[in-house]
Amino acid sequence: MDVRTEISPSEAGTILTVDLEAIVANWQTLRMVCGEAECGAVVKADAYGLGLNPVVKALYEAGCKTFFVAHAFEGRATRAIAPLATIYVLNGMRPNTAPLYADFNLIPVLCSVPEIEDFGQYCAVSKRRTPEGGLLPAAFRLETGLHQLGLKPYDLEHGSHLSHLFDVRLIMTQLARVKHEAVITKQIELFEAMRTTKYAHVPASIAHSGAIFLEANPLYDLVRPGYALYGGNPVPGRPNPMKPVVRLESQVIQVRILEPGERVGEDQSWVARGPRRICTISAGFGDGIPQSLTKTKNGAGGFVISQGKRCPYIGSVGMDLVAVDTSDSGYVERGDIVELIGPTITIDDFAAAAGISGYEALTGLGQRCHRRYQKL
Ligand SMILES: *Cc1c(COP(=O)(O)O)cnc(C)c1O
């Protein structure tokens, strides 16, 4: 039982509505754009904070066959819902975890020579096979410029001596998320040079959400969108081709009229310049509302939507409470619902107002939010 969906919305501070139909529609859109390449789904970090179980279930039922997670335990959770899916574990393989991959039919993305040695040795010693009787599957992650995880050319050369012990199903790399296509072009060149040494026949994968829409069109055999599935804009600066997925709402719990000079919030930073009508809403950083929404240096900050009007956050964001200035909105009373993220304020707007990435904003949405899933 998940207390976040069992409680009634009126007991909750914030209500997070996740539109599963929109996630599926976004996956279908990406699938169209990807043409011949297979379109998988990245569901790491609890499906970017939106709930791994319902998201995997919806995508699996819609026909998604390949999922990517960061950790083995996320792979196990995905396996429980998607019995026949292909599941890649992106973050490499921790020491002594090889049996887990075989037990749950997960594919480790091997990122270093020690990982290749570990997995190769396990395969050789255990003699375990897939249900079809083949060698256990694995993937190789190549390092092409981010300098975090992955095999450099000499690692690949070294590791390839052991690659007969398992079945290399996929060769992948992770691209930068930058506006400069030159950086990505260089990564693609390096990837090409490395994969064609010995693995030209192995399916390849390099595209995250943003790369799907690049001029270079580096789709290869399998694409790995995450953010775009969840409604984030994969083409910053251009109209978002994806459907919005997330709505975050909160209730007004108190309305107050301020005299000029009165201050708001625990840090007392905000001063009423004239008579103002403010509302305290039942949301805070405990729900994933970034404190920077009211603390941007230029004073811009974010706002909520009340009765169709923008109402700025004022004072400081507390753990459970934040105030908004509703003077320019219509009549607002206790129990009214305001939009923090939704049809008017996109996840990208919300994040930009706080000076963080949309990825951080999404995955930061609190465990405390009451979750509502709009089903198909
Ligand atoms: C998270 C992740 C992705 C998905 O990236 P998005 O920008 O969210 O589409 C793809 N590949 C790897 C290796 C990742 O870690």
GROMACS .gro file of C-alpha atoms and ligand atoms in nm:
model
  391
    1MET     CA    1   0.000   0.000   0.000
    2ASP     CA    2   0.130   0.340  -0.093
    3VAL     CA    3   0.013   0.597   0.158
    4ARG     CA    4   0.060   0.869  -0.100
    5THR     CA    5  -0.224   0.737  -0.313
    6GLU     CA    6  -0.438   0.597  -0.028
    7ILE     CA    7  -0.489   0.927   0.154
    8SER     CA    8  -0.765   1.157   0.038
    9PRO     CA    9  -0.655   1.471  -0.144
   10SER     CA   10  -0.812   1.692   0.123
   11GLU     CA   11  -0.574   1.547   0.382
   12ALA     CA   12  -0.276   1.639   0.169
   13GLY     CA   13  -0.082   1.960   0.123
   14THR     CA   14   0.010   1.923  -0.240
   15ILE     CA   15  -0.149   1.711  -0.509
   16LEU     CA   16   0.069   1.577  -0.788
   17THR     CA   17  -0.130   1.459  -1.088
   18VAL     CA   18   0.058   1.241  -1.334
   19ASP     CA   19  -0.106   1.198  -1.672
   20LEU     CA   20  -0.011   0.844  -1.776
   21GLU     CA   21  -0.197   0.886  -2.102
   22ALA     CA   22   0.026   1.182  -2.186
   23ILE     CA   23   0.338   0.978  -2.105
   24VAL     CA   24   0.220   0.709  -2.346
   25ALA     CA   25   0.130   0.971  -2.608
   26ASN     CA   26   0.478   1.122  -2.572
   27TRP     CA   27   0.635   0.781  -2.616
   28GLN     CA   28   0.425   0.728  -2.932
   29THR     CA   29   0.534   1.068  -3.065
   30LEU     CA   30   0.900   0.987  -3.004
   31ARG     CA   31   0.854   0.645  -3.161
   32MET     CA   32   0.723   0.812  -3.477
   33VAL     CA   33   1.016   1.055  -3.484
   34CYS     CA   34   1.259   0.765  -3.438
   35GLY     CA   35   1.139   0.583  -3.747
   36GLU     CA   36   1.328   0.256  -3.783
   37ALA     CA   37   1.511   0.285  -3.452
   38GLU     CA   38   1.350   0.123  -3.150
   39CYS     CA   39   1.223   0.366  -2.887
   40GLY     CA   40   1.288   0.256  -2.528
   41ALA     CA   41   1.209   0.442  -2.206
   42VAL     CA   42   1.435   0.564  -1.928
   43VAL     CA   43   1.262   0.507  -1.593
   44LYS     CA   44   1.549   0.559  -1.347
   45ALA     CA   45   1.502   0.759  -1.026
   46ASP     CA   46   1.145   0.635  -0.980
   47ALA     CA   47   1.061   0.737  -1.337
   48TYR     CA   48   1.202   1.087  -1.282
   49GLY     CA   49   1.012   1.112  -0.955
   50LEU     CA   50   0.673   1.027  -1.102
   51GLY     CA   51   0.645   0.664  -0.987
   52LEU     CA   52   0.824   0.371  -1.148
   53ASN     CA   53   0.539   0.119  -1.110
   54PRO     CA   54   0.255   0.307  -1.281
   55VAL     CA   55   0.483   0.454  -1.547
   56VAL     CA   56   0.642   0.121  -1.645
   57LYS     CA   57   0.301  -0.048  -1.644
   58ALA     CA   58   0.151   0.214  -1.876
   59LEU     CA   59   0.444   0.207  -2.119
   60TYR     CA   60   0.475  -0.171  -2.117
   61GLU     CA   61   0.105  -0.209  -2.193
   62ALA     CA   62   0.147   0.044  -2.475
   63GLY     CA   63   0.414  -0.176  -2.631
   64CYS     CA   64   0.743  -0.040  -2.497
   65LYS     CA   65   0.985  -0.333  -2.492
   66THR     CA   66   1.308  -0.182  -2.357
   67PHE     CA   67   1.362   0.002  -2.029
   68PHE     CA   68   1.669   0.173  -1.885
   69VAL     CA   69   1.733   0.219  -1.513
   70ALA     CA   70   2.037   0.338  -1.318
   71HIS     CA   71   2.054   0.071  -1.046
   72ALA     CA   72   2.000  -0.302  -1.019
   73PHE     CA   73   1.721  -0.260  -0.764
   74GLU     CA   74   1.536  -0.035  -1.006
   75GLY     CA   75   1.582  -0.310  -1.262
   76ARG     CA   76   1.422  -0.563  -1.027
   77ALA     CA   77   1.127  -0.331  -0.970
   78THR     CA   78   1.087  -0.289  -1.346
   79ARG     CA   79   1.112  -0.664  -1.403
   80ALA     CA   80   0.825  -0.724  -1.159
   81ILE     CA   81   0.597  -0.519  -1.383
   82ALA     CA   82   0.739  -0.593  -1.726
   83PRO     CA   83   0.812  -0.969  -1.729
   84LEU     CA   84   0.924  -0.988  -2.092
   85ALA     CA   85   1.095  -0.651  -2.131
   86THR     CA   86   1.463  -0.595  -2.198
   87ILE     CA   87   1.607  -0.402  -1.903
   88TYR     CA   88   1.944  -0.227  -1.909
   89VAL     CA   89   2.113  -0.110  -1.589
   90LEU     CA   90   2.305   0.202  -1.688
   91ASN     CA   91   2.528   0.274  -1.391
   92GLY     CA   92   2.759  -0.020  -1.439
   93MET     CA   93   2.793  -0.323  -1.214
   94ARG     CA   94   2.889  -0.306  -0.847
   95PRO     CA   95   3.129  -0.571  -0.712
   96ASN     CA   96   2.969  -0.910  -0.633
   97THR     CA   97   2.636  -0.828  -0.792
   98ALA     CA   98   2.665  -1.035  -1.110
   99PRO     CA   99   2.421  -1.309  -0.991
  100LEU     CA  100   2.148  -1.047  -0.953
  101TYR     CA  101   2.164  -0.974  -1.324
  102ALA     CA  102   2.122  -1.337  -1.411
  103ASP     CA  103   1.847  -1.394  -1.151
  104PHE     CA  104   1.632  -1.107  -1.274
  105ASN     CA  105   1.733  -1.118  -1.637
  106LEU     CA  106   1.880  -0.766  -1.627
  107ILE     CA  107   2.151  -0.648  -1.864
  108PRO     CA  108   2.449  -0.479  -1.700
  109VAL     CA  109   2.594  -0.186  -1.892
  110LEU     CA  110   2.963  -0.252  -1.832
  111CYS     CA  111   3.157   0.071  -1.796
  112SER     CA  112   3.512  -0.027  -1.700
  113VAL     CA  113   3.765  -0.309  -1.737
  114PRO     CA  114   3.713  -0.431  -1.377
  115GLU     CA  115   3.341  -0.457  -1.446
  116ILE     CA  116   3.407  -0.656  -1.763
  117GLU     CA  117   3.644  -0.884  -1.568
  118ASP     CA  118   3.391  -0.932  -1.288
  119PHE     CA  119   3.106  -1.016  -1.519
  120GLY     CA  120   3.319  -1.228  -1.752
  121GLN     CA  121   3.453  -1.428  -1.461
  122TYR     CA  122   3.106  -1.482  -1.319
  123CYS     CA  123   2.981  -1.602  -1.656
  124ALA     CA  124   3.276  -1.840  -1.698
  125VAL     CA  125   3.260  -1.983  -1.345
  126SER     CA  126   2.884  -2.006  -1.295
  127LYS     CA  127   2.818  -2.127  -1.651
  128ARG     CA  128   2.477  -1.962  -1.622
  129ARG     CA  129   2.274  -1.924  -1.936
  130THR     CA  130   1.969  -1.730  -2.045
  131PRO     CA  131   1.635  -1.917  -2.048
  132GLU     CA  132   1.699  -1.971  -2.422
  133GLY     CA  133   2.033  -2.133  -2.345
  134GLY     CA  134   2.256  -1.851  -2.467
  135LEU     CA  135   2.539  -1.661  -2.298
  136LEU     CA  136   2.428  -1.396  -2.048
  137PRO     CA  137   2.373  -1.058  -2.212
  138ALA     CA  138   2.574  -0.742  -2.140
  139ALA     CA  139   2.622  -0.396  -2.290
  140PHE     CA  140   2.930  -0.177  -2.323
  141ARG     CA  141   2.925   0.190  -2.242
  142LEU     CA  142   3.190   0.392  -2.424
  143GLU     CA  143   3.333   0.716  -2.288
  144THR     CA  144   3.325   0.984  -2.556
  145GLY     CA  145   3.358   1.315  -2.375
  146LEU     CA  146   3.168   1.340  -2.047
  147HIS     CA  147   3.461   1.177  -1.863
  148GLN     CA  148   3.237   1.005  -1.614
  149LEU     CA  149   3.144   0.645  -1.691
  150GLY     CA  150   3.262   0.436  -1.978
  151LEU     CA  151   3.536   0.258  -2.165
  152LYS     CA  152   3.812   0.450  -2.341
  153PRO     CA  153   3.958   0.299  -2.660
  154TYR     CA  154   4.234   0.115  -2.471
  155ASP     CA  155   3.978  -0.021  -2.219
  156LEU     CA  156   3.763  -0.149  -2.500
  157GLU     CA  157   4.065  -0.312  -2.661
  158HIS     CA  158   4.157  -0.476  -2.331
  159GLY     CA  159   3.799  -0.572  -2.242
  160SER     CA  160   3.728  -0.723  -2.580
  161HIS     CA  161   3.956  -1.016  -2.488
  162LEU     CA  162   3.686  -1.127  -2.242
  163SER     CA  163   3.381  -1.040  -2.444
  164HIS     CA  164   3.345  -1.397  -2.575
  165LEU     CA  165   3.231  -1.494  -2.220
  166PHE     CA  166   2.903  -1.306  -2.258
  167ASP     CA  167   2.677  -1.180  -2.530
  168VAL     CA  168   2.739  -0.812  -2.614
  169ARG     CA  169   2.392  -0.694  -2.707
  170LEU     CA  170   2.441  -0.318  -2.717
  171ILE     CA  171   2.716  -0.059  -2.756
  172MET     CA  172   2.624   0.279  -2.616
  173THR     CA  173   2.750   0.617  -2.507
  174GLN     CA  174   2.599   0.920  -2.335
  175LEU     CA  175   2.596   1.250  -2.521
  176ALA     CA  176   2.640   1.592  -2.367
  177ARG     CA  177   2.337   1.815  -2.323
  178VAL     CA  178   2.471   2.131  -2.481
  179LYS     CA  179   2.360   2.371  -2.750
  180HIS     CA  180   2.692   2.328  -2.936
  181GLU     CA  181   2.637   2.060  -3.190
  182ALA     CA  182   3.014   2.053  -3.251
  183VAL     CA  183   3.069   1.888  -2.912
  184ILE     CA  184   2.817   1.619  -2.998
  185THR     CA  185   2.952   1.573  -3.351
  186LYS     CA  186   3.291   1.500  -3.198
  187GLN     CA  187   3.137   1.248  -2.958
  188ILE     CA  188   2.960   1.074  -3.243
  189GLU     CA  189   3.285   1.053  -3.443
  190LEU     CA  190   3.465   0.900  -3.148
  191PHE     CA  191   3.180   0.656  -3.090
  192GLU     CA  192   3.189   0.554  -3.457
  193ALA     CA  193   3.565   0.503  -3.450
  194MET     CA  194   3.545   0.284  -3.139
  195ARG     CA  195   3.241   0.076  -3.222
  196THR     CA  196   3.360  -0.010  -3.571
  197THR     CA  197   3.683  -0.168  -3.439
  198LYS     CA  198   3.509  -0.492  -3.341
  199TYR     CA  199   3.148  -0.419  -3.269
  200ALA     CA  200   3.009  -0.276  -3.591
  201HIS     CA  201   2.755  -0.561  -3.605
  202VAL     CA  202   2.627  -0.496  -3.249
  203PRO     CA  203   2.320  -0.270  -3.209
  204ALA     CA  204   2.413   0.081  -3.096
  205SER     CA  205   2.244   0.349  -2.886
  206ILE     CA  206   2.341   0.707  -2.811
  207ALA     CA  207   2.035   0.932  -2.821
  208HIS     CA  208   1.871   1.082  -2.511
  209SER     CA  209   1.563   1.306  -2.544
  210GLY     CA  210   1.749   1.607  -2.681
  211ALA     CA  211   1.958   1.408  -2.929
  212ILE     CA  212   1.645   1.265  -3.094
  213PHE     CA  213   1.578   1.612  -3.235
  214LEU     CA  214   1.934   1.702  -3.338
  215GLU     CA  215   2.022   1.782  -3.698
  216ALA     CA  216   2.279   1.503  -3.682
  217ASN     CA  217   1.995   1.256  -3.613
  218PRO     CA  218   2.211   1.004  -3.423
  219LEU     CA  219   1.937   0.749  -3.367
  220TYR     CA  220   2.121   0.425  -3.443
  221ASP     CA  221   1.923   0.116  -3.334
  222LEU     CA  222   1.776   0.212  -2.998
  223VAL     CA  223   1.692   0.550  -2.842
  224ARG     CA  224   1.676   0.627  -2.472
  225PRO     CA  225   1.438   0.914  -2.396
  226GLY     CA  226   1.360   1.010  -2.037
  227TYR     CA  227   1.282   1.376  -1.984
  228ALA     CA  228   1.071   1.416  -2.299
  229LEU     CA  229   0.846   1.126  -2.195
  230TYR     CA  230   0.764   1.316  -1.879
  231GLY     CA  231   0.669   1.631  -2.069
  232GLY     CA  232   1.001   1.817  -2.050
  233ASN     CA  233   1.102   2.016  -2.355
  234PRO     CA  234   1.371   1.827  -2.549
  235VAL     CA  235   1.433   2.131  -2.774
  236PRO     CA  236   1.492   2.424  -2.537
  237GLY     CA  237   1.416   2.757  -2.700
  238ARG     CA  238   1.173   2.602  -2.946
  239PRO     CA  239   0.806   2.503  -2.895
  240ASN     CA  240   0.779   2.185  -2.690
  241PRO     CA  241   0.664   1.893  -2.908
  242MET     CA  242   0.569   1.690  -2.600
  243LYS     CA  243   0.243   1.684  -2.404
  244PRO     CA  244   0.249   1.811  -2.045
  245VAL     CA  245   0.243   1.525  -1.795
  246VAL     CA  246   0.262   1.680  -1.449
  247ARG     CA  247   0.026   1.901  -1.255
  248LEU     CA  248   0.116   2.020  -0.906
  249GLU     CA  249  -0.152   2.192  -0.702
  250SER     CA  250  -0.186   2.315  -0.349
  251GLN     CA  251  -0.455   2.460  -0.126
  252VAL     CA  252  -0.485   2.808   0.015
  253ILE     CA  253  -0.495   2.761   0.391
  254GLN     CA  254  -0.512   3.122   0.503
  255VAL     CA  255  -0.580   3.462   0.344
  256ARG     CA  256  -0.447   3.782   0.498
  257ILE     CA  257  -0.455   4.153   0.426
  258LEU     CA  258  -0.125   4.326   0.491
  259GLU     CA  259  -0.064   4.688   0.585
  260PRO     CA  260   0.225   4.865   0.412
  261GLY     CA  261   0.553   4.781   0.586
  262GLU     CA  262   0.445   4.440   0.719
  263ARG     CA  263   0.683   4.154   0.651
  264VAL     CA  264   0.623   3.798   0.537
  265GLY     CA  265   0.789   3.469   0.614
  266GLU     CA  266   1.047   3.324   0.845
  267ASP     CA  267   1.332   3.522   0.698
  268GLN     CA  268   1.128   3.848   0.701
  269SER     CA  269   1.281   3.945   0.369
  270TRP     CA  270   0.964   4.052   0.190
  271VAL     CA  271   0.801   4.383   0.282
  272ALA     CA  272   0.456   4.496   0.166
  273ARG     CA  273   0.502   4.820  -0.028
  274GLY     CA  274   0.131   4.896  -0.008
  275PRO     CA  275  -0.183   4.719   0.110
  276ARG     CA  276  -0.158   4.361  -0.017
  277ARG     CA  277  -0.372   4.052  -0.003
  278ILE     CA  278  -0.156   3.746   0.045
  279CYS     CA  279  -0.233   3.375   0.077
  280THR     CA  280  -0.041   3.109   0.260
  281ILE     CA  281  -0.044   2.785   0.066
  282SER     CA  282   0.017   2.435   0.192
  283ALA     CA  283   0.339   2.358   0.003
  284GLY     CA  284   0.707   2.394   0.076
  285PHE     CA  285   1.050   2.254   0.010
  286GLY     CA  286   0.931   1.933   0.178
  287ASP     CA  287   0.713   1.891  -0.131
  288GLY     CA  288   0.987   1.981  -0.376
  289ILE     CA  289   0.924   2.354  -0.408
  290PRO     CA  290   1.276   2.493  -0.455
  291GLN     CA  291   1.367   2.767  -0.210
  292SER     CA  292   1.524   2.954  -0.497
  293LEU     CA  293   1.175   3.022  -0.637
  294THR     CA  294   1.160   3.328  -0.415
  295LYS     CA  295   1.529   3.388  -0.376
  296THR     CA  296   1.659   3.459  -0.721
  297LYS     CA  297   1.917   3.736  -0.719
  298ASN     CA  298   1.736   3.950  -0.974
  299GLY     CA  299   1.419   3.925  -0.769
  300ALA     CA  300   1.222   3.771  -1.057
  301GLY     CA  301   1.127   3.443  -0.892
  302GLY     CA  302   0.834   3.220  -0.969
  303PHE     CA  303   0.461   3.247  -0.940
  304VAL     CA  304   0.152   3.032  -0.898
  305ILE     CA  305  -0.172   3.059  -1.093
  306SER     CA  306  -0.482   3.154  -0.897
  307GLN     CA  307  -0.802   3.211  -1.093
  308GLY     CA  308  -0.605   3.246  -1.412
  309LYS     CA  309  -0.375   3.518  -1.272
  310ARG     CA  310  -0.004   3.500  -1.195
  311CYS     CA  311   0.062   3.542  -0.823
  312PRO     CA  312   0.430   3.569  -0.724
  313TYR     CA  313   0.587   3.369  -0.443
  314ILE     CA  314   0.687   3.607  -0.163
  315GLY     CA  315   0.897   3.570   0.151
  316SER     CA  316   1.090   3.249   0.190
  317VAL     CA  317   0.980   2.897   0.097
  318GLY     CA  318   0.947   2.702   0.422
  319MET     CA  319   0.939   2.326   0.461
  320ASP     CA  320   0.558   2.318   0.463
  321LEU     CA  321   0.439   2.670   0.380
  322VAL     CA  322   0.491   2.944   0.131
  323ALA     CA  323   0.309   3.272   0.074
  324VAL     CA  324   0.194   3.414  -0.255
  325ASP     CA  325   0.071   3.763  -0.336
  326THR     CA  326  -0.284   3.731  -0.472
  327SER     CA  327  -0.363   4.105  -0.472
  328ASP     CA  328  -0.405   4.105  -0.849
  329SER     CA  329  -0.607   3.782  -0.863
  330GLY     CA  330  -0.985   3.763  -0.807
  331TYR     CA  331  -1.142   3.685  -0.468
  332VAL     CA  332  -0.945   3.400  -0.310
  333GLU     CA  333  -1.054   3.207  -0.003
  334ARG     CA  334  -0.948   2.922   0.221
  335GLY     CA  335  -0.963   2.590   0.034
  336ASP     CA  336  -0.904   2.739  -0.311
  337ILE     CA  337  -0.664   2.546  -0.530
  338VAL     CA  338  -0.365   2.711  -0.695
  339GLU     CA  339  -0.151   2.576  -0.979
  340LEU     CA  340   0.221   2.545  -0.912
  341ILE     CA  341   0.291   2.336  -1.224
  342GLY     CA  342   0.029   2.264  -1.487
  343PRO     CA  343  -0.130   2.390  -1.805
  344THR     CA  344   0.003   2.744  -1.753
  345ILE     CA  345   0.332   2.687  -1.572
  346THR     CA  346   0.524   2.411  -1.746
  347ILE     CA  347   0.784   2.203  -1.569
  348ASP     CA  348   1.046   2.394  -1.769
  349ASP     CA  349   0.902   2.733  -1.655
  350PHE     CA  350   0.888   2.617  -1.295
  351ALA     CA  351   1.251   2.504  -1.307
  352ALA     CA  352   1.373   2.812  -1.493
  353ALA     CA  353   1.212   3.042  -1.235
  354ALA     CA  354   1.405   2.855  -0.967
  355GLY     CA  355   1.729   2.856  -1.164
  356ILE     CA  356   1.750   2.474  -1.177
  357SER     CA  357   1.710   2.218  -1.456
  358GLY     CA  358   1.372   2.063  -1.530
  359TYR     CA  359   1.525   1.724  -1.449
  360GLU     CA  360   1.612   1.839  -1.100
  361ALA     CA  361   1.270   1.996  -1.051
  362LEU     CA  362   1.088   1.679  -1.162
  363THR     CA  363   1.289   1.433  -0.958
  364GLY     CA  364   1.272   1.670  -0.660
  365LEU     CA  365   0.892   1.666  -0.640
  366GLY     CA  366   0.839   1.543  -0.291
  367GLN     CA  367   0.757   1.199  -0.162
  368ARG     CA  368   0.495   1.380   0.046
  369CYS     CA  369   0.279   1.493  -0.246
  370HIS     CA  370  -0.049   1.308  -0.277
  371ARG     CA  371  -0.028   1.130  -0.614
  372ARG     CA  372  -0.309   1.095  -0.857
  373TYR     CA  373  -0.258   0.894  -1.172
  374GLN     CA  374  -0.468   0.974  -1.473
  375LYS     CA  375  -0.510   0.637  -1.636
  376LEU     CA  376  -0.563   0.543  -1.993
  377LIG     C1  377   1.921   0.952  -1.796
  377LIG     C2  378   1.979   0.896  -1.916
  377LIG     C3  379   1.914   0.907  -2.040
  377LIG     C4  380   1.787   0.986  -2.059
  377LIG     O1  381   1.817   1.122  -2.079
  377LIG     P1  382   1.702   1.229  -2.106
  377LIG     O2  383   1.774   1.355  -2.134
  377LIG     O3  384   1.621   1.235  -1.980
  377LIG     O4  385   1.622   1.181  -2.221
  377LIG     C5  386   1.969   0.842  -2.150
  377LIG     N1  387   2.085   0.774  -2.137
  377LIG     C6  388   2.152   0.764  -2.022
  377LIG     C7  389   2.279   0.688  -2.016
  377LIG     C8  390   2.102   0.825  -1.908
  377LIG     O5  391   2.170   0.815  -1.793
   0.00000   0.00000   0.00000
